[in-house]
Amino acid sequence: MAETLAQREPGRAAARIDLQTLGPILALIALIVIGTLLNPDFLASRNITNVLSRSAFIGIIAVGMTFVITAGGLDLSVGSMTAFISGVMILLMNALIPAMGPSLGVILVGMAAGLALGAVLGAVNGLLITRMRIEAFIVTLGSMVIFRSLVTWLADGGTISLNFGVASLFEPVYYGGLFGIRWPIIVFAVVALLGEIAMRHTAFGRHCAAIGSNEQVARFSAVDVNRVRLMTYVLLGLLVGLASVLYVPRLGSASNSTGVLWELETIAAVIIGGTLLKGGFGRVWGTVIGVLILGLIDNILNLTDLVSPYLNGAIQGVIIILAVVLQRARKSTR
Amino acid sequence: MAGVTAAAVQGTAPAVPALALRGVDRSFGPVTVLQDLTLELFPGEVHALIGENGAGKSTSMKIMSGYLAPTAGTVEVDGRPVRFADSREAEAQGVVLIHQEFNLAQLLSVEQNIFLGHELKRGWRLDHGAMRARVRELLDQLQTPLDPRDKVAAISVPEKQMVEIAKALAREARVLIMDEPTAALTTRETEVLFAQIARLKAKGVAILYTSHKLDEVAAIADRITVLRDGRQVVTTTGGAMTEDQMAEAMVGRELSDMFPAKRPADTAGAVLEVRGFSVEDVVRDASFTLRRGEILGFAGLVGSGRTELMEGLIGIRPTRGEMRINGAPVHIGSVAAARRAGLVYLPEDRKEHGLILTQGMRPNLTLLALPRFGRRLLDRAAEEAALTRAIEEFDIRAPRRDVLVGNLSGGNQQKLLLAKTMLAEPQIVIIDEPTRGIDVGTKQQFYGFIHGLIDAGHSVIVVSSEMTEVIGLASRVLVMRNGRIAGEVRGAEVNEDAIVRLAMGLEGAENG
């Protein structure tokens, strides 16, 4: 440690850190330039709206995941949880129709149930991790499989479809919006903004980073480690519920294949954004950039026939690994 | 300092040292931690290297064993200058360092650890039989009845020490560098270790031995080198120095210069009363009183339960018993509750319990007292102002305001930790090992800070393994042994002899 102190060169170190901060932004700009060059329709508002509203689900969940990972945790269950919550919401709304008719009330109840269920499922994950002291990886691997199995069972192996009347009433929650901006995009923006504030300017964000850096120091500094950890999972569950509330009106159905691999995309977006996978440092705006990068790659591959869209996953994989290599570089500058 | 001035070293030692440092300097940036050290380790001799924390002992040992390169000067093996690129090269030459914090893989067995990186093989397969036999032989020599298949995580600290020694022996060590090997050993275990050292000497192994226990040094050293503030004070033969002379040479000043004048233990009211307090299975039935404006010392051997008692008081560990602050009964179940009751703790391990090394100074400073900086949104400007005040008040020297705390020196980390603790505006401050691993100048400054706390109306408990520190600071000292408070010394009785007798159980109120 003394050696690094001796070798410090303030100017150079600062420049290097700046590059790492800017890395994701530069990558995003590069993608936008490439996309525009390859296809003039890329920047058309219809295309951008499309990309953003499809990225919004991953984005909303990824904001919550940023807190979980910053506090040294992990949640693999978010994709399956989306599918399960969506399935339960649809079944609940369908069941309410005989009593309430295809009304706004049914939709409000469904939305409330989706949010509440998300918070409860997040709390279950969180309690198992904090009270039973089971590793987050194991707990959420288990709940991932459980939720996936439950939604398959609820759908009896097929698809759970929302009653047509309610579905058409519900549709505007995905397709509608304010000033031409769709609701999912607006919700994503608000969630990201609140998340950024919570991470940087509240005791909760500070405590998450402290716990992820060194749980013992946090304990000795009067941080209620278990409570903060639990809250990160509840927050993430709530945001998964919110994503489900926006997702159901898009297709009006849920099935075994809903939300498949979302957990990986979410974690990838968080890591690409510069949050440390081992915890201790997180930035929500970085996560937003990470989500946009993943969404744009998918979109560019679909718009052009330069590379097969089937290679989307391969390109995302390369980017995730690159992002971690960059993190390693930052660590060694310490 | 009569009688310890560079006495010429005579003796029967061979002319060529197995390992020698000649005119070695080492600096970290602008800070010189070791200056012009010349030290010779002869085969079949124990050379004791003593000095206070921060005197340069660890740096010397690291240079000898290839963990650090000297900034100037040479390292010689058998009279030939060498340059160790790393510790493996040193080991290849037979120079092995036994770390104070053991380098053992917790989940591997004793046998796997002893041969880690040097496994015996038959072709491409591990030769389990040969390794088992060799480990048994080594453990027998060390009179350590361990099963080679035991996991290291499951064995005791002294046993780990023995495993480290066995590991060094398995490497055919010619030069063995032991960093405070007896710090965690009982008297009986120390005797076994000394018997081993005698056996190694007879085999012609050169041994460098460091310890804070000067009686041990007097007992086994053939040669003694004293370091102070990175300089070599004296090198002499073992019998030439008494323990008192060693201590004087190490400190290099009267203790009264180090510590501000003590205040008489006055009879102010009790601020903290603890009665029949037990912490887990470690501390039993502790009762004591802290008076307002007092510095109360806690002494005792490592493992006597001092730290556990303090961690119990601030709610880190489950406890039973009674606790009153300002006469009102309190129940403290968490650090947050302790903070609200006006009780804060400065942990002994600042790197693992005190500070987040990967964060800057501001988030570290305000973490404990964070509720003071805003209920919903944190007030960044107030935090910055607090940091400015802390830097000024506690003389924290950092290259930049946003420097990572891990890049600060130990002394500055400790100052930041004190600033962090005091930001919670406590009535009672518990300071565990206030000056571990910091240099003498900063130590002195820190003692001044502690007296400043008293002046500002706080009451302080100081826990320390450094006898001089407890004696120099506290007007009353409680001595712990085996999880109990063995006794109290106060006023003129506060001296090393009285404390050691209580700590070792030679006398006391009870025979626990």
Coordinates of N, CA and C in Angstrom, one line a residue, chain A residues 47-192:
Chain A
N47 N -38.4 3.9 -34.2 CA -37.4 2.9 -33.9 C -36.9 3.1 -32.4
I48 N -36.6 4.4 -32.1 CA -36.1 4.6 -30.8 C -37.1 4.3 -29.7
T49 N -38.4 4.7 -30.0 CA -39.4 4.4 -29.1 C -39.5 2.8 -28.8
N50 N -39.4 2.1 -30.0 CA -39.4 0.7 -29.9 C -38.3 0.1 -29.0
V51 N -37.1 0.6 -29.3 CA -35.9 0.1 -28.5 C -36.1 0.4 -27.0
L52 N -36.5 1.7 -26.8 CA -36.6 2.1 -25.4 C -37.7 1.4 -24.6
S53 N -38.8 1.2 -25.3 CA -39.9 0.6 -24.5 C -39.7 -0.9 -24.3
R54 N -38.9 -1.5 -25.2 CA -38.6 -2.9 -24.9 C -37.5 -3.0 -23.9
S55 N -36.6 -2.1 -23.8 CA -35.5 -2.1 -22.8 C -36.0 -1.7 -21.5
A56 N -37.2 -1.1 -21.4 CA -37.7 -0.5 -20.1 C -37.8 -1.6 -19.1
F57 N -38.3 -2.8 -19.5 CA -38.5 -3.9 -18.5 C -37.2 -4.3 -17.8
I58 N -36.2 -4.6 -18.7 CA -34.9 -4.9 -18.2 C -34.3 -3.7 -17.4
G59 N -34.5 -2.5 -17.9 CA -34.0 -1.3 -17.2 C -34.5 -1.1 -15.8
I60 N -35.9 -1.3 -15.7 CA -36.5 -1.0 -14.4 C -36.0 -2.1 -13.4
I61 N -35.9 -3.3 -13.8 CA -35.3 -4.4 -12.9 C -33.9 -4.1 -12.6
A62 N -33.1 -3.7 -13.6 CA -31.7 -3.5 -13.5 C -31.4 -2.4 -12.4
V63 N -32.2 -1.4 -12.3 CA -32.0 -0.4 -11.3 C -32.0 -1.0 -9.9
G64 N -33.0 -1.9 -9.7 CA -33.1 -2.6 -8.4 C -31.9 -3.5 -8.2
M65 N -31.5 -4.2 -9.3 CA -30.4 -5.1 -9.3 C -29.1 -4.4 -8.9
T66 N -29.0 -3.1 -9.3 CA -27.8 -2.3 -9.0 C -27.6 -2.2 -7.5
F67 N -28.7 -2.0 -6.7 CA -28.6 -1.9 -5.3 C -28.3 -3.3 -4.7
V68 N -28.9 -4.3 -5.2 CA -28.6 -5.7 -4.6 C -27.1 -6.0 -4.8
I69 N -26.6 -5.7 -6.0 CA -25.2 -6.1 -6.3 C -24.3 -5.2 -5.5
T70 N -24.6 -3.9 -5.4 CA -23.8 -3.0 -4.7 C -23.6 -3.4 -3.2
A71 N -24.7 -3.9 -2.7 CA -24.7 -4.4 -1.3 C -24.1 -5.8 -1.2
G72 N -23.4 -6.3 -2.2 CA -22.7 -7.5 -2.2 C -23.6 -8.8 -2.4
G73 N -24.8 -8.5 -3.0 CA -25.8 -9.6 -3.2 C -25.9 -10.0 -4.7
L74 N -26.9 -10.8 -5.0 CA -27.2 -11.2 -6.3 C -28.6 -11.7 -6.4
D75 N -29.3 -11.6 -7.5 CA -30.6 -12.2 -7.6 C -30.8 -12.8 -9.0
L76 N -30.8 -14.1 -9.0 CA -31.0 -14.8 -10.3 C -32.4 -15.0 -10.7
S77 N -33.3 -14.7 -9.8 CA -34.7 -15.1 -9.9 C -35.6 -14.1 -10.7
V78 N -35.0 -12.9 -11.0 CA -35.9 -11.9 -11.5 C -36.7 -12.2 -12.8
G79 N -36.1 -13.0 -13.7 CA -36.8 -13.4 -15.0 C -37.9 -14.2 -14.7
S80 N -37.7 -15.3 -13.9 CA -38.8 -16.2 -13.5 C -39.8 -15.5 -12.7
M81 N -39.4 -14.6 -11.9 CA -40.3 -13.9 -11.0 C -41.3 -13.0 -11.9
T82 N -40.7 -12.4 -12.9 CA -41.6 -11.6 -13.8 C -42.7 -12.5 -14.4
A83 N -42.2 -13.7 -14.9 CA -43.2 -14.6 -15.5 C -44.3 -15.0 -14.5
F84 N -43.8 -15.4 -13.3 CA -44.8 -15.8 -12.2 C -45.7 -14.7 -11.8
I85 N -45.2 -13.5 -11.6 CA -46.1 -12.4 -11.2 C -47.1 -12.1 -12.3
S86 N -46.6 -12.1 -13.6 CA -47.4 -11.8 -14.7 C -48.6 -12.9 -14.8
G87 N -48.2 -14.1 -14.6 CA -49.2 -15.2 -14.6 C -50.2 -15.0 -13.6
V88 N -49.8 -14.8 -12.3 CA -50.7 -14.6 -11.2 C -51.6 -13.4 -11.5
M89 N -51.0 -12.3 -11.9 CA -51.8 -11.1 -12.2 C -53.0 -11.4 -13.2
I90 N -52.6 -12.1 -14.3 CA -53.6 -12.4 -15.3 C -54.7 -13.3 -14.8
L91 N -54.3 -14.4 -14.0 CA -55.3 -15.3 -13.5 C -56.2 -14.5 -12.5
L92 N -55.6 -13.6 -11.7 CA -56.4 -12.9 -10.7 C -57.4 -12.0 -11.5
M93 N -56.9 -11.3 -12.5 CA -57.9 -10.4 -13.2 C -59.0 -11.1 -13.9
N94 N -58.6 -12.3 -14.5 CA -59.6 -13.1 -15.2 C -60.7 -13.6 -14.1
A95 N -60.2 -13.9 -12.9 CA -61.1 -14.4 -11.9 C -62.0 -13.3 -11.4
L96 N -61.6 -12.1 -11.5 CA -62.4 -11.0 -11.0 C -63.5 -10.6 -12.0
I97 N -63.3 -10.9 -13.2 CA -64.3 -10.4 -14.2 C -65.7 -10.8 -13.9
P98 N -66.0 -12.1 -13.6 CA -67.4 -12.4 -13.3 C -68.0 -11.5 -12.2
A99 N -67.2 -11.0 -11.3 CA -67.7 -10.2 -10.2 C -67.7 -8.7 -10.6
M100 N -66.7 -8.3 -11.2 CA -66.5 -6.8 -11.5 C -66.7 -6.4 -12.9
G101 N -66.7 -7.4 -13.8 CA -66.8 -7.1 -15.3 C -65.4 -6.6 -15.7
P102 N -65.2 -6.4 -17.0 CA -63.9 -6.0 -17.6 C -63.8 -4.5 -17.3
S103 N -63.5 -4.1 -16.1 CA -63.5 -2.7 -15.7 C -62.1 -2.2 -15.3
L104 N -62.0 -0.9 -15.1 CA -60.7 -0.3 -14.7 C -60.4 -0.9 -13.3
G105 N -61.4 -1.1 -12.5 CA -61.2 -1.7 -11.1 C -60.4 -3.0 -11.2
V106 N -60.7 -3.8 -12.1 CA -60.0 -5.1 -12.2 C -58.6 -4.8 -12.5
I107 N -58.3 -3.9 -13.4 CA -56.9 -3.6 -13.8 C -56.2 -3.0 -12.5
L108 N -56.8 -2.1 -11.8 CA -56.1 -1.5 -10.6 C -55.8 -2.6 -9.6
V109 N -56.8 -3.5 -9.4 CA -56.5 -4.6 -8.4 C -55.3 -5.4 -8.9
G110 N -55.4 -5.7 -10.2 CA -54.3 -6.6 -10.8 C -52.9 -5.9 -10.6
M111 N -52.9 -4.6 -10.9 CA -51.6 -3.9 -10.8 C -51.1 -3.9 -9.3
A112 N -52.0 -3.6 -8.4 CA -51.7 -3.6 -7.0 C -51.2 -4.9 -6.6
A113 N -51.9 -6.0 -7.1 CA -51.4 -7.3 -6.7 C -50.1 -7.6 -7.2
G114 N -49.8 -7.2 -8.5 CA -48.5 -7.4 -9.1 C -47.4 -6.8 -8.3
L115 N -47.6 -5.5 -7.9 CA -46.6 -4.8 -7.1 C -46.4 -5.5 -5.7
A116 N -47.5 -5.8 -5.1 CA -47.4 -6.4 -3.7 C -46.7 -7.8 -3.8
L117 N -47.1 -8.6 -4.8 CA -46.5 -9.9 -4.9 C -45.0 -9.8 -5.1
G118 N -44.6 -8.8 -6.0 CA -43.2 -8.6 -6.2 C -42.5 -8.3 -4.9
A119 N -43.0 -7.4 -4.1 CA -42.4 -7.0 -2.8 C -42.3 -8.3 -1.9
V120 N -43.4 -9.1 -1.9 CA -43.4 -10.2 -1.0 C -42.3 -11.3 -1.5
L121 N -42.3 -11.5 -2.8 CA -41.3 -12.5 -3.3 C -39.9 -12.0 -3.0
G122 N -39.6 -10.7 -3.2 CA -38.3 -10.2 -2.9 C -38.0 -10.3 -1.4
A123 N -39.0 -10.1 -0.6 CA -38.8 -10.3 0.9 C -38.4 -11.7 1.2
V124 N -39.1 -12.7 0.5 CA -38.8 -14.1 0.8 C -37.4 -14.4 0.5
N125 N -36.9 -13.9 -0.7 CA -35.5 -14.1 -1.1 C -34.6 -13.5 0.0
G126 N -34.9 -12.2 0.3 CA -34.1 -11.5 1.2 C -34.0 -12.1 2.6
L127 N -35.2 -12.6 3.1 CA -35.2 -13.2 4.4 C -34.4 -14.5 4.5
L128 N -34.5 -15.3 3.4 CA -33.7 -16.5 3.4 C -32.2 -16.2 3.4
I129 N -31.9 -15.1 2.7 CA -30.5 -14.7 2.6 C -30.0 -14.1 3.9
T130 N -30.8 -13.2 4.5 CA -30.3 -12.5 5.7 C -30.5 -13.3 7.0
R131 N -31.7 -13.9 7.1 CA -32.0 -14.6 8.4 C -31.4 -16.0 8.4
M132 N -31.6 -16.7 7.3 CA -31.1 -18.1 7.3 C -29.6 -18.2 6.9
R133 N -29.1 -17.1 6.5 CA -27.7 -17.0 6.1 C -27.3 -18.0 5.0
I134 N -28.2 -18.0 4.0 CA -27.8 -18.9 2.9 C -27.3 -18.0 1.8
E135 N -26.4 -18.5 1.0 CA -25.8 -17.6 0.0 C -26.8 -17.1 -1.0
A136 N -26.7 -15.9 -1.4 CA -27.7 -15.3 -2.3 C -27.8 -16.1 -3.6
F137 N -26.6 -16.5 -4.1 CA -26.6 -17.3 -5.4 C -27.5 -18.6 -5.2
I138 N -27.4 -19.3 -4.1 CA -28.1 -20.5 -3.9 C -29.6 -20.2 -3.8
V139 N -29.9 -19.2 -2.9 CA -31.3 -18.9 -2.6 C -32.0 -18.5 -3.9
T140 N -31.4 -17.6 -4.7 CA -32.1 -17.1 -5.9 C -32.0 -18.1 -7.0
L141 N -31.0 -19.0 -7.0 CA -31.0 -20.1 -8.0 C -32.3 -21.0 -7.8
G142 N -32.5 -21.3 -6.5 CA -33.6 -22.1 -6.1 C -34.9 -21.4 -6.5
S143 N -35.1 -20.1 -6.1 CA -36.3 -19.5 -6.3 C -36.5 -19.3 -7.8
M144 N -35.5 -19.1 -8.6 CA -35.6 -19.0 -10.0 C -36.3 -20.2 -10.6
V145 N -35.8 -21.4 -10.2 CA -36.4 -22.6 -10.7 C -37.8 -22.8 -10.2
I146 N -38.0 -22.4 -8.9 CA -39.4 -22.6 -8.3 C -40.4 -21.7 -9.1
F147 N -40.1 -20.4 -9.3 CA -41.0 -19.5 -10.0 C -41.3 -20.0 -11.4
R148 N -40.3 -20.5 -12.1 CA -40.4 -20.9 -13.5 C -41.3 -22.1 -13.5
S149 N -41.1 -23.0 -12.5 CA -42.0 -24.2 -12.5 C -43.4 -23.8 -12.1
L150 N -43.6 -22.9 -11.2 CA -44.9 -22.5 -10.8 C -45.7 -21.9 -12.0
V151 N -45.0 -21.0 -12.8 CA -45.8 -20.4 -13.9 C -46.1 -21.5 -14.9
T152 N -45.3 -22.4 -15.1 CA -45.6 -23.5 -16.1 C -46.8 -24.3 -15.6
W153 N -46.8 -24.5 -14.3 CA -47.9 -25.3 -13.7 C -49.2 -24.5 -13.8
L154 N -49.1 -23.2 -13.5 CA -50.3 -22.4 -13.5 C -50.9 -22.3 -15.0
A155 N -50.0 -22.3 -15.9 CA -50.4 -22.3 -17.4 C -50.7 -23.7 -17.9
D156 N -50.5 -24.7 -17.0 CA -50.7 -26.1 -17.4 C -49.8 -26.4 -18.7
G157 N -48.7 -25.8 -18.7 CA -47.7 -26.1 -19.8 C -47.9 -25.2 -21.0
G158 N -49.0 -24.4 -21.0 CA -49.3 -23.6 -22.2 C -49.1 -22.1 -21.9
T159 N -50.1 -21.3 -22.3 CA -50.1 -19.9 -22.1 C -51.3 -19.4 -21.3
I160 N -51.0 -18.5 -20.4 CA -52.1 -17.9 -19.6 C -52.5 -16.6 -20.4
S161 N -53.7 -16.5 -20.8 CA -54.1 -15.3 -21.6 C -55.1 -14.5 -20.8
L162 N -54.9 -13.2 -20.9 CA -55.8 -12.2 -20.2 C -57.1 -12.1 -21.0
N163 N -58.2 -12.0 -20.3 CA -59.5 -11.8 -20.9 C -59.5 -10.7 -21.9
F164 N -60.0 -10.9 -23.1 CA -59.9 -10.0 -24.2 C -60.3 -8.5 -23.8
G165 N -61.4 -8.5 -23.2 CA -62.0 -7.2 -22.8 C -61.0 -6.4 -21.9
V166 N -60.5 -7.1 -20.9 CA -59.6 -6.4 -20.0 C -58.3 -6.1 -20.7
A167 N -57.9 -7.0 -21.5 CA -56.6 -6.8 -22.3 C -56.6 -5.5 -23.1
S168 N -57.8 -5.2 -23.8 CA -57.8 -4.0 -24.6 C -57.9 -2.8 -23.7
L169 N -58.5 -3.0 -22.5 CA -58.5 -1.8 -21.6 C -57.2 -1.5 -21.0
F170 N -56.4 -2.6 -20.9 CA -55.1 -2.5 -20.2 C -54.0 -2.0 -21.2
E171 N -54.2 -2.3 -22.5 CA -53.2 -2.1 -23.5 C -52.5 -0.7 -23.4
P172 N -53.2 0.4 -23.1 CA -52.6 1.7 -23.1 C -51.5 1.8 -22.1
V173 N -51.5 1.0 -21.1 CA -50.4 1.1 -20.1 C -49.0 0.8 -20.7
Y174 N -49.0 0.0 -21.8 CA -47.8 -0.2 -22.5 C -47.7 0.7 -23.7
Y175 N -48.8 0.7 -24.5 CA -48.7 1.4 -25.8 C -49.0 2.9 -25.7
G176 N -49.7 3.3 -24.6 CA -50.1 4.7 -24.5 C -48.9 5.5 -23.9
G177 N -49.2 6.8 -23.6 CA -48.1 7.6 -23.0 C -48.5 9.0 -22.8
L178 N -47.4 9.8 -22.5 CA -47.6 11.2 -22.4 C -46.7 11.9 -23.4
F179 N -47.3 12.9 -24.1 CA -46.5 13.7 -25.1 C -45.7 12.8 -26.0
G180 N -46.4 11.7 -26.4 CA -45.8 10.8 -27.4 C -44.7 9.9 -26.8
I181 N -44.5 10.0 -25.6 CA -43.5 9.1 -25.0 C -44.3 8.0 -24.2
R182 N -43.9 6.7 -24.5 CA -44.7 5.6 -24.0 C -44.5 5.5 -22.5
W183 N -45.5 5.0 -21.8 CA -45.5 4.8 -20.3 C -44.2 4.1 -19.8
P184 N -43.9 2.9 -20.5 CA -42.7 2.2 -19.9 C -41.5 3.0 -19.9
I185 N -41.3 3.9 -21.0 CA -40.1 4.7 -21.0 C -40.2 5.8 -19.9
I186 N -41.3 6.3 -19.7 CA -41.5 7.3 -18.6 C -41.2 6.7 -17.3
V187 N -41.8 5.5 -17.0 CA -41.6 4.8 -15.8 C -40.1 4.5 -15.6
F188 N -39.5 4.0 -16.6 CA -38.1 3.7 -16.5 C -37.3 4.9 -16.2
A189 N -37.6 6.0 -16.8 CA -36.8 7.3 -16.6 C -37.0 7.7 -15.1
V190 N -38.2 7.6 -14.6 CA -38.5 8.0 -13.2 C -37.8 7.1 -12.2
V191 N -37.9 5.8 -12.5 CA -37.2 4.8 -11.6 C -35.7 5.1 -11.6
A192 N -35.2 5.3 -12.8 CA -33.7 5.5 -12.9 C -33.3 6.8 -12.1

